Amino acid sequence: MQVKVSLDLWMAGVAAYRQAEEAGCVFIFSHPLYKQLYILFSISKIPKYPAIASINQTATMGSSIPAQLPAMATSPKHIFFTDFDGTITSRDSNDYMTDNLGFGQPTRLALNRQVLANEITFRSAFKQMLDSVSTPFDQCTNILLERIELDPGFRAFYDWAKANNVPIVILSGGMTPIIRALLDKLLGEDSSWMQIVSNDVGARPGKSINEEKGWEIVFHDETGFGHDKSSTIRPYAALPADQRPTMFYAGDGVSDLSAAKETDLLFAKKGHDLVTYCVKQHVPFYEFEDWTTILAQVQSIVSGAKSVKQVSDEGVEAFTAALKA
């Protein structure tokens, strides 16, 4: 059978394939041709082109990993889960919007204090923050692209992780379109190998997201966090001992509270709310200022030079010593 596929049609198939990846599906193809066949199969699902459906059987020659555990696709021994805003980036894009386009920093910080005191949920506080921003969504994105930069050292960590089969899974309270736009600019389109699990954005009733007061956050789940990051981590933790990878997490703020106790080693950013929470709740952590610290410690564990417990103990000792100094 010969099928002539135009560039526009091919790109439609590629888009469908990328949507599946962004939804958490991971495909392992034993030959590059099978990926092309899968894209053609995606095209066959477009109602206008049912004639290509006959390649269905060929396209499924690749194997897939359950969507719940996509980071296990390459059978890694280590996985790095991380927050995005203020952790991978030098400043928080949502804080920036709230402070400069919304009701301002004092109100935002007051809401954060209420969350830490368990007076309100993070979901409630975060919605209030973003609801205060009336700027059209496309304008918000463009502003952030001009002002948000990578945290120093992340590029080196990113390159090392990619080369050493350490999947990076982004667990964010932010919105996927903004995260993807920033990653594409800051790291290039090859950053799509990193899985993103986050909230989304939607249009308000009768509005377009690209008009004044036209958009609102769409939360990932119904929990008080809006996005309970622990729900992504726990299935990995539940794997049998001979399959379970060593898991790391890096974060900085109140959106990371649900994930703080879930991994083997927690990195908390110096001077931020996650450190305050960990001290209050007696959660062990390793304090970091930028990703050069994280890279050095993770490399020492992956190489076998240190154990997770050694690094964790060193982190607690260093933080305690700094308090006494």
Short mmCIF file of N, CA and C in Angstrom, two decimals, residues 1-60:
data_model
loop_
_atom_site.label_atom_id
_atom_site.label_comp_id
_atom_site.label_asym_id
_atom_site.label_seq_id
_atom_site.Cartn_x
_atom_site.Cartn_y
_atom_site.Cartn_z
N MET A 1 0.85 -1.19 0.00
CA MET A 1 0.00 0.00 0.00
C MET A 1 0.88 1.23 0.00
N GLN A 2 0.60 2.20 -0.86
CA GLN A 2 1.31 3.46 -0.89
C GLN A 2 0.42 4.56 -0.34
N VAL A 3 0.98 5.36 0.54
CA VAL A 3 0.24 6.47 1.14
C VAL A 3 1.05 7.73 0.94
N LYS A 4 0.47 8.71 0.28
CA LYS A 4 1.14 9.99 0.08
C LYS A 4 0.71 10.92 1.20
N VAL A 5 1.67 11.41 1.94
CA VAL A 5 1.37 12.24 3.11
C VAL A 5 1.98 13.62 2.91
N SER A 6 1.15 14.64 2.95
CA SER A 6 1.64 16.01 2.81
C SER A 6 2.35 16.45 4.08
N LEU A 7 3.12 17.54 3.98
CA LEU A 7 3.82 18.05 5.16
C LEU A 7 2.85 18.43 6.26
N ASP A 8 1.74 19.08 5.90
CA ASP A 8 0.76 19.49 6.90
C ASP A 8 0.18 18.28 7.62
N LEU A 9 -0.09 17.22 6.86
CA LEU A 9 -0.67 16.02 7.46
C LEU A 9 0.35 15.34 8.36
N TRP A 10 1.60 15.29 7.90
CA TRP A 10 2.65 14.70 8.73
C TRP A 10 2.80 15.45 10.05
N MET A 11 2.76 16.77 9.98
CA MET A 11 2.90 17.58 11.19
C MET A 11 1.72 17.35 12.13
N ALA A 12 0.55 17.08 11.57
CA ALA A 12 -0.60 16.77 12.41
C ALA A 12 -0.35 15.48 13.19
N GLY A 13 0.27 14.50 12.52
CA GLY A 13 0.60 13.25 13.21
C GLY A 13 1.66 13.45 14.27
N VAL A 14 2.65 14.28 13.97
CA VAL A 14 3.69 14.59 14.95
C VAL A 14 3.08 15.26 16.17
N ALA A 15 2.13 16.18 15.92
CA ALA A 15 1.47 16.87 17.02
C ALA A 15 0.71 15.89 17.91
N ALA A 16 0.04 14.92 17.28
CA ALA A 16 -0.70 13.92 18.05
C ALA A 16 0.26 13.07 18.89
N TYR A 17 1.41 12.74 18.30
CA TYR A 17 2.42 11.96 19.02
C TYR A 17 2.94 12.74 20.22
N ARG A 18 3.22 14.03 20.04
CA ARG A 18 3.74 14.86 21.13
C ARG A 18 2.68 15.04 22.22
N GLN A 19 1.42 15.15 21.82
CA GLN A 19 0.35 15.27 22.82
C GLN A 19 0.32 14.02 23.70
N ALA A 20 0.52 12.86 23.08
CA ALA A 20 0.54 11.61 23.85
C ALA A 20 1.70 11.61 24.83
N GLU A 21 2.86 12.08 24.38
CA GLU A 21 4.03 12.16 25.26
C GLU A 21 3.78 13.11 26.42
N GLU A 22 3.20 14.28 26.13
CA GLU A 22 2.96 15.27 27.17
C GLU A 22 1.91 14.79 28.16
N ALA A 23 1.04 13.88 27.71
CA ALA A 23 0.02 13.32 28.60
C ALA A 23 0.60 12.24 29.51
N GLY A 24 1.88 11.90 29.28
CA GLY A 24 2.52 10.93 30.16
C GLY A 24 2.83 9.60 29.51
N CYS A 25 2.47 9.42 28.23
CA CYS A 25 2.75 8.17 27.53
C CYS A 25 4.22 8.15 27.10
N VAL A 26 4.86 7.02 27.28
CA VAL A 26 6.24 6.87 26.84
C VAL A 26 6.31 5.67 25.92
N PHE A 27 6.91 5.82 24.75
CA PHE A 27 6.97 4.76 23.76
C PHE A 27 8.41 4.34 23.55
N ILE A 28 8.64 3.04 23.53
CA ILE A 28 9.97 2.51 23.26
C ILE A 28 9.91 1.78 21.93
N PHE A 29 10.66 2.24 20.94
CA PHE A 29 10.63 1.66 19.61
C PHE A 29 11.95 0.93 19.36
N SER A 30 11.86 -0.32 18.95
CA SER A 30 13.07 -1.10 18.70
C SER A 30 13.74 -0.74 17.38
N HIS A 31 13.08 0.06 16.57
CA HIS A 31 13.67 0.54 15.32
C HIS A 31 13.08 1.91 15.02
N PRO A 32 13.91 2.88 14.53
CA PRO A 32 13.39 4.23 14.26
C PRO A 32 12.19 4.25 13.34
N LEU A 33 12.11 3.26 12.43
CA LEU A 33 10.99 3.22 11.50
C LEU A 33 9.66 3.11 12.23
N TYR A 34 9.66 2.42 13.37
CA TYR A 34 8.41 2.20 14.08
C TYR A 34 7.83 3.50 14.62
N LYS A 35 8.70 4.44 14.97
CA LYS A 35 8.21 5.75 15.41
C LYS A 35 7.48 6.44 14.26
N GLN A 36 8.05 6.35 13.06
CA GLN A 36 7.40 6.96 11.90
C GLN A 36 6.05 6.29 11.64
N LEU A 37 6.01 4.98 11.79
CA LEU A 37 4.75 4.28 11.59
C LEU A 37 3.73 4.68 12.64
N TYR A 38 4.21 4.89 13.87
CA TYR A 38 3.27 5.31 14.92
C TYR A 38 2.68 6.67 14.60
N ILE A 39 3.51 7.58 14.08
CA ILE A 39 3.01 8.91 13.71
C ILE A 39 1.96 8.77 12.60
N LEU A 40 2.22 7.88 11.64
CA LEU A 40 1.22 7.65 10.60
C LEU A 40 -0.07 7.09 11.19
N PHE A 41 0.09 6.22 12.18
CA PHE A 41 -1.09 5.68 12.85
C PHE A 41 -1.87 6.79 13.55
N SER A 42 -1.14 7.76 14.11
CA SER A 42 -1.80 8.92 14.72
C SER A 42 -2.63 9.66 13.69
N ILE A 43 -2.07 9.79 12.48
CA ILE A 43 -2.81 10.45 11.41
C ILE A 43 -4.09 9.69 11.10
N SER A 44 -4.02 8.35 11.18
CA SER A 44 -5.20 7.55 10.84
C SER A 44 -6.35 7.80 11.79
N LYS A 45 -6.06 8.35 12.97
CA LYS A 45 -7.10 8.64 13.93
C LYS A 45 -7.79 9.98 13.64
N ILE A 46 -7.23 10.75 12.70
CA ILE A 46 -7.88 11.98 12.28
C ILE A 46 -9.01 11.59 11.34
N PRO A 47 -10.26 11.88 11.68
CA PRO A 47 -11.41 11.38 10.92
C PRO A 47 -11.31 11.58 9.42
N LYS A 48 -10.65 12.63 8.98
CA LYS A 48 -10.57 12.94 7.56
C LYS A 48 -9.72 11.94 6.79
N TYR A 49 -8.89 11.14 7.51
CA TYR A 49 -7.94 10.27 6.83
C TYR A 49 -8.05 8.82 7.30
N PRO A 50 -9.23 8.19 7.18
CA PRO A 50 -9.38 6.82 7.68
C PRO A 50 -8.64 5.79 6.84
N ALA A 51 -8.23 6.16 5.62
CA ALA A 51 -7.61 5.18 4.73
C ALA A 51 -6.28 4.67 5.26
N ILE A 52 -5.65 5.44 6.14
CA ILE A 52 -4.34 5.04 6.63
C ILE A 52 -4.46 4.09 7.82
N ALA A 53 -5.68 3.81 8.24
CA ALA A 53 -5.90 3.00 9.44
C ALA A 53 -5.34 1.60 9.30
N SER A 54 -5.11 1.13 8.07
CA SER A 54 -4.63 -0.23 7.87
C SER A 54 -3.23 -0.46 8.41
N ILE A 55 -2.50 0.62 8.75
CA ILE A 55 -1.15 0.43 9.31
C ILE A 55 -1.20 0.21 10.81
N ASN A 56 -2.39 0.11 11.36
CA ASN A 56 -2.56 -0.04 12.81
C ASN A 56 -1.68 -1.14 13.38
N GLN A 57 -1.72 -2.32 12.78
CA GLN A 57 -0.99 -3.44 13.34
C GLN A 57 0.52 -3.22 13.31
N THR A 58 1.00 -2.62 12.21
CA THR A 58 2.43 -2.36 12.11
C THR A 58 2.88 -1.34 13.12
N ALA A 59 2.05 -0.32 13.35
CA ALA A 59 2.43 0.78 14.22
C ALA A 59 2.59 0.37 15.66
N THR A 60 1.95 -0.73 16.03
CA THR A 60 2.00 -1.15 17.43
C THR A 60 3.17 -2.10 17.71
#
